[in-house]
Structure formats: C-alpha cells, structure tokens
Amino acid sequence: MRLSQAIPAGLLAVSLSACSGRAADSTLIRESFDSGDTYSRTVPGAPAQACEAARRTLLSQGYAIARADTAAVEGNKNFQPRDDEHEQLVLRISCAPRGEQALVFVSAVQDRYALKKSPTSASVGVGALGSVSLPFGSNDDSLVKVASSTVQDADFYRRFFDRLQQYLPVVPAAPAPAPVEPAPAASPPNAAPAAAPEPAPSASPATAAPATVPEPGPAPSADSPVPAH
C-alpha cells in the first residue's frame, strides 16, 4: 500500500520538475541577444554630457534621482494603481565612450508591491496559568514585493531617447568650405606657342597738296611798243 502511494508522488515530482524546466527554458529562449538597439543609442557628445542629459530627462518626468555621476544615472518613480497595490519604476542609465560620441544604455525595472495585513495577538497574564494569547490587538500593514520584471517595451525606450535628445548639447554646424577657383587648362606638351597679334597699321599723315604756282605770262615781243612811264 505504501508503494502504491509512493509511485504517484514520485511521478508528480517528476512532472513538476519537468514543467519548471520548460518554463526556465522558455525564458532563456526569449533572450536572443540580437543586434537591436532597444536598450542603447549612440548620441553626440562626451559620456558625461550624455549622462547629464539623462539626469535632466528623468527630472523632467518626475523621477527621484538616487545616483548621478559622469558614468551612470539611476532614478525611480512610484505609482499606486489601486489602494492595496503599489508599483515602482527604476531606470538605470550607463554612459560609455564610443569614438568621439557616447553610447547610452538604459534599463527599466518594474516592481510590484501588495499590501499585507498581519494581525497581532495580545498576551494577558492569568495567575497560575501564566500568559494567554487572545485574538485581539492591532493590525500591522506592510508592503510586500510580489513581482519584478524588466520593461521590454520598445516604444517606452524610444520615448526616453527622443526626450534625451532635447537635453544634449547643440553641436555647431561645420562652416561651409570656401569655393575653389578652377585652375587654368594646361596646354598640350608639344603645342606651338600662340602667335602674337600683329599691330594694327598706324594711320599715315595726310599728304599736303602742293601750292599752286602761277604760270609766267608770255614774254613781250620786240615789235610791241613799250609803255611810257
């Protein structure tokens, strides 16, 4: 009879271990370590400037800063969706150099807490019977962590990095290069030199017309009378 009871118990333990193994395997399978950039971005500037921009990003959204330096920033924000539940979102940012730029990593963890009431009993001394615990007293309320998970929503991290860009230092635009004048075209190596232009012919001075010399009259003949003076 004991053997028949032990066999089902052993089968139950094996099945439970197999189920837990499959759950662990499914979690590991989801960790693909792909080349996506959900949790990181490359931004302009030094790592210290990137972490300062991350600190300002958290402050602008109501986060309480728990740590802030030139290499890492950590902040948390509390939520209470219901009276007996409490949630806390913790963001951790790391900044590393990447050439002349900075590589920013961010990871968010969401913790859930539930309100638990623990009744306390009061002890009353009764003569020779000693102390007797009676079921009345006060209730001690305490928050107990019931869940914790890493945020994997790509849109959440995209909104964070979009906000981060607004607090990065403005990089001045590079000046436009000066225009380059085109170089004169090189002449062929064996080309004959260009002939010099011939000078224009100068205008010759106008030739003066010769003066008109009156022709002498005919000589008087011997027979013509000589006028008297």
CSV table of C-alpha atoms in Angstrom, one decimal:
chain,number,residue,atom,x,y,z
A,1,MET,CA,0.0,0.0,0.0
A,2,ARG,CA,2.8,2.4,0.8
A,3,LEU,CA,4.5,1.5,-2.5
A,4,SER,CA,1.3,2.4,-4.4
A,5,GLN,CA,1.2,5.7,-2.7
A,6,ALA,CA,4.9,6.5,-3.3
A,7,ILE,CA,4.7,5.9,-7.1
A,8,PRO,CA,2.1,8.7,-7.8
A,9,ALA,CA,4.1,11.0,-5.6
A,10,GLY,CA,7.2,10.4,-7.5
A,11,LEU,CA,5.5,10.9,-10.8
A,12,LEU,CA,4.1,14.2,-9.5
A,13,ALA,CA,7.5,15.4,-8.5
A,14,VAL,CA,9.0,14.5,-11.9
A,15,SER,CA,6.2,16.2,-13.7
A,16,LEU,CA,6.6,19.4,-11.6
A,17,SER,CA,10.3,19.5,-12.3
A,18,ALA,CA,9.7,19.0,-16.0
A,19,CYS,CA,7.2,21.9,-16.0
A,20,SER,CA,9.7,24.2,-14.2
A,21,GLY,CA,12.4,23.2,-16.6
A,22,ARG,CA,10.2,24.1,-19.6
A,23,ALA,CA,9.4,27.5,-18.0
A,24,ALA,CA,13.1,28.2,-17.5
A,25,ASP,CA,13.9,27.1,-21.0
A,26,SER,CA,11.2,29.4,-22.5
A,27,THR,CA,12.7,32.3,-20.6
A,28,LEU,CA,16.2,31.6,-21.9
A,29,ILE,CA,14.9,31.2,-25.4
A,30,ARG,CA,13.4,34.7,-25.3
A,31,GLU,CA,16.9,36.1,-24.6
A,32,SER,CA,18.0,36.2,-28.2
A,33,PHE,CA,20.9,38.7,-27.7
A,34,ASP,CA,20.0,40.1,-31.1
A,35,SER,CA,21.6,43.2,-32.7
A,36,GLY,CA,18.6,45.5,-32.0
A,37,ASP,CA,19.1,48.9,-30.4
A,38,THR,CA,16.1,48.8,-28.0
A,39,TYR,CA,18.2,49.5,-24.9
A,40,SER,CA,21.0,51.6,-26.4
A,41,ARG,CA,21.7,54.6,-28.6
A,42,THR,CA,24.7,56.4,-29.9
A,43,VAL,CA,24.5,60.1,-29.2
A,44,PRO,CA,26.8,63.1,-30.0
A,45,GLY,CA,29.0,64.4,-27.2
A,46,ALA,CA,31.0,63.1,-24.4
A,47,PRO,CA,29.7,60.4,-21.9
A,48,ALA,CA,29.5,63.0,-19.1
A,49,GLN,CA,27.3,65.2,-21.3
A,50,ALA,CA,25.1,62.2,-22.2
A,51,CYS,CA,24.6,61.2,-18.5
A,52,GLU,CA,23.7,64.8,-17.6
A,53,ALA,CA,21.1,64.8,-20.4
A,54,ALA,CA,19.8,61.5,-19.0
A,55,ARG,CA,19.5,63.1,-15.5
A,56,ARG,CA,17.6,66.0,-16.8
A,57,THR,CA,15.3,63.7,-18.8
A,58,LEU,CA,14.4,61.8,-15.6
A,59,LEU,CA,13.9,65.0,-13.6
A,60,SER,CA,11.6,66.4,-16.3
A,61,GLN,CA,9.3,63.3,-15.9
A,62,GLY,CA,9.1,63.4,-12.1
A,63,TYR,CA,11.7,60.8,-11.2
A,64,ALA,CA,13.6,60.9,-8.0
A,65,ILE,CA,17.4,60.8,-8.6
A,66,ALA,CA,19.1,58.1,-6.5
A,67,ARG,CA,22.5,58.4,-8.2
A,68,ALA,CA,24.1,60.7,-10.8
A,69,ASP,CA,27.7,61.0,-12.0
A,70,THR,CA,29.6,61.1,-15.2
A,71,ALA,CA,29.2,57.4,-16.0
A,72,ALA,CA,25.8,56.4,-14.6
A,73,VAL,CA,22.4,57.7,-13.5
A,74,GLU,CA,19.6,56.0,-11.5
A,75,GLY,CA,16.1,57.3,-10.8
A,76,ASN,CA,12.8,55.9,-9.6
A,77,LYS,CA,9.2,56.8,-9.8
A,78,ASN,CA,6.3,55.5,-7.7
A,79,PHE,CA,2.8,54.6,-8.8
A,80,GLN,CA,-0.3,53.4,-7.0
A,81,PRO,CA,-2.9,52.0,-9.4
A,82,ARG,CA,-5.1,50.7,-6.5
A,83,ASP,CA,-5.4,51.3,-2.8
A,84,ASP,CA,-3.8,47.9,-1.9
A,85,GLU,CA,-1.2,47.9,-4.7
A,86,HIS,CA,2.0,49.9,-5.2
A,87,GLU,CA,4.3,50.0,-8.3
A,88,GLN,CA,7.8,51.4,-8.6
A,89,LEU,CA,9.7,52.0,-11.8
A,90,VAL,CA,13.5,52.1,-11.6
A,91,LEU,CA,15.6,53.4,-14.5
A,92,ARG,CA,19.4,52.8,-14.7
A,93,ILE,CA,21.4,54.6,-17.4
A,94,SER,CA,25.1,53.9,-18.2
A,95,CYS,CA,27.2,56.1,-20.5
A,96,ALA,CA,30.3,54.9,-22.3
A,97,PRO,CA,32.7,56.4,-24.9
A,98,ARG,CA,32.4,55.4,-28.5
A,99,GLY,CA,35.0,57.3,-30.5
A,100,GLU,CA,34.1,61.0,-30.5
A,101,GLN,CA,30.5,60.1,-29.4
A,102,ALA,CA,28.8,58.5,-26.4
A,103,LEU,CA,26.9,55.2,-26.1
A,104,VAL,CA,24.0,55.3,-23.8
A,105,PHE,CA,22.5,52.1,-22.2
A,106,VAL,CA,19.2,52.2,-20.3
A,107,SER,CA,17.2,49.5,-18.5
A,108,ALA,CA,13.9,49.9,-16.6
A,109,VAL,CA,12.7,47.5,-13.9
A,110,GLN,CA,9.1,47.5,-12.7
A,111,ASP,CA,8.5,46.3,-9.1
A,112,ARG,CA,5.0,45.5,-7.8
A,113,TYR,CA,4.1,45.5,-4.1
A,114,ALA,CA,0.9,44.4,-2.4
A,115,LEU,CA,-0.5,45.5,1.0
A,116,LYS,CA,-0.4,42.7,3.5
A,117,LYS,CA,-2.2,42.8,6.9
A,118,SER,CA,-0.6,40.9,9.8
A,119,PRO,CA,-2.9,40.7,12.8
A,120,THR,CA,-1.1,40.7,16.2
A,121,SER,CA,-2.4,39.0,19.3
A,122,ALA,CA,-2.2,40.3,22.8
A,123,SER,CA,-0.9,38.3,25.8
A,124,VAL,CA,-2.7,38.5,29.1
A,125,GLY,CA,-1.3,37.1,32.3
A,126,VAL,CA,-3.8,34.9,34.3
A,127,GLY,CA,-2.4,34.0,37.7
A,128,ALA,CA,-1.0,30.5,37.9
A,129,LEU,CA,-1.9,29.7,34.3
A,130,GLY,CA,0.7,32.1,33.0
A,131,SER,CA,0.1,34.2,29.9
A,132,VAL,CA,-2.7,33.5,27.5
A,133,SER,CA,-2.7,34.9,23.9
A,134,LEU,CA,-6.0,36.4,23.0
A,135,PRO,CA,-7.0,37.0,19.3
A,136,PHE,CA,-7.4,40.8,19.6
A,137,GLY,CA,-5.0,43.6,19.1
A,138,SER,CA,-3.8,45.8,16.2
A,139,ASN,CA,-3.1,45.1,12.5
A,140,ASP,CA,0.3,45.9,11.0
A,141,ASP,CA,0.1,46.8,7.4
A,142,SER,CA,3.2,46.3,5.2
A,143,LEU,CA,4.1,46.3,1.5
A,144,VAL,CA,5.4,43.0,0.2
A,145,LYS,CA,7.0,42.7,-3.2
A,146,VAL,CA,5.0,40.3,-5.3
A,147,ALA,CA,6.5,40.8,-8.8
A,148,SER,CA,9.6,42.3,-10.5
A,149,SER,CA,10.3,42.4,-14.2
A,150,THR,CA,12.4,44.3,-16.8
A,151,VAL,CA,10.5,46.5,-19.1
A,152,GLN,CA,10.8,45.3,-22.7
A,153,ASP,CA,8.5,47.7,-24.4
A,154,ALA,CA,10.5,49.2,-27.4
A,155,ASP,CA,8.2,52.3,-27.5
A,156,PHE,CA,8.9,53.1,-23.9
A,157,TYR,CA,12.7,53.3,-24.6
A,158,ARG,CA,12.1,55.1,-27.9
A,159,ARG,CA,10.3,57.8,-26.0
A,160,PHE,CA,13.1,58.0,-23.5
A,161,PHE,CA,15.8,58.5,-26.1
A,162,ASP,CA,13.6,61.1,-28.0
A,163,ARG,CA,13.4,63.1,-24.8
A,164,LEU,CA,17.1,62.6,-24.2
A,165,GLN,CA,17.9,64.3,-27.5
A,166,GLN,CA,16.3,67.5,-26.3
A,167,TYR,CA,18.9,67.9,-23.5
A,168,LEU,CA,22.0,67.1,-25.4
A,169,PRO,CA,24.4,70.0,-26.2
A,170,VAL,CA,23.9,71.5,-29.6
A,171,VAL,CA,26.7,70.7,-31.9
A,172,PRO,CA,27.7,73.7,-34.1
A,173,ALA,CA,27.4,73.2,-37.8
A,174,ALA,CA,30.7,72.9,-39.7
A,175,PRO,CA,31.4,76.0,-41.8
A,176,ALA,CA,30.9,75.7,-45.5
A,177,PRO,CA,34.1,75.2,-47.5
A,178,ALA,CA,35.4,78.1,-49.5
A,179,PRO,CA,34.7,77.9,-53.2
A,180,VAL,CA,37.6,76.6,-55.2
A,181,GLU,CA,38.5,78.6,-58.3
A,182,PRO,CA,39.0,76.4,-61.4
A,183,ALA,CA,42.6,76.0,-62.4
A,184,PRO,CA,43.6,77.2,-65.9
A,185,ALA,CA,43.5,74.5,-68.5
A,186,ALA,CA,47.0,73.1,-69.2
A,187,SER,CA,48.3,73.4,-72.7
A,188,PRO,CA,49.3,70.2,-74.6
A,189,PRO,CA,53.0,69.4,-74.1
A,190,ASN,CA,54.1,69.9,-77.8
A,191,ALA,CA,51.7,72.7,-78.7
A,192,ALA,CA,53.3,75.6,-80.6
A,193,PRO,CA,53.1,78.9,-78.8
A,194,ALA,CA,50.3,81.1,-79.9
A,195,ALA,CA,51.4,83.8,-82.4
A,196,ALA,CA,51.4,87.3,-81.0
A,197,PRO,CA,48.8,89.5,-82.6
A,198,GLU,CA,50.1,91.8,-85.4
A,199,PRO,CA,49.9,95.5,-84.5
A,200,ALA,CA,47.3,97.5,-86.3
A,201,PRO,CA,48.7,99.7,-89.1
A,202,SER,CA,49.1,103.2,-88.0
A,203,ALA,CA,47.3,105.9,-90.0
A,204,SER,CA,49.7,107.8,-92.3
A,205,PRO,CA,49.5,111.6,-92.2
A,206,ALA,CA,47.6,113.2,-95.0
A,207,THR,CA,49.8,114.4,-97.8
A,208,ALA,CA,49.6,118.2,-98.2
A,209,ALA,CA,48.5,119.4,-101.6
A,210,PRO,CA,51.3,121.3,-103.4
A,211,ALA,CA,50.9,125.1,-103.6
A,212,THR,CA,49.8,126.4,-107.0
A,213,VAL,CA,52.5,128.4,-108.6
A,214,PRO,CA,51.2,131.0,-111.2
A,215,GLU,CA,52.4,130.3,-114.6
A,216,PRO,CA,54.6,133.2,-116.1
A,217,GLY,CA,52.9,135.3,-118.8
A,218,PRO,CA,54.3,135.3,-122.4
A,219,ALA,CA,57.4,137.4,-122.9
A,220,PRO,CA,56.9,140.7,-124.9
A,221,SER,CA,57.9,140.7,-128.5
A,222,ALA,CA,60.3,143.2,-130.0
A,223,ASP,CA,57.7,144.9,-132.1
A,224,SER,CA,55.3,145.6,-129.3
A,225,PRO,CA,55.5,149.3,-128.0
A,226,VAL,CA,57.0,149.9,-124.7
A,227,PRO,CA,54.6,151.7,-122.4
A,228,ALA,CA,55.8,155.2,-121.4
A,229,HIS,CA,56.3,155.8,-117.7
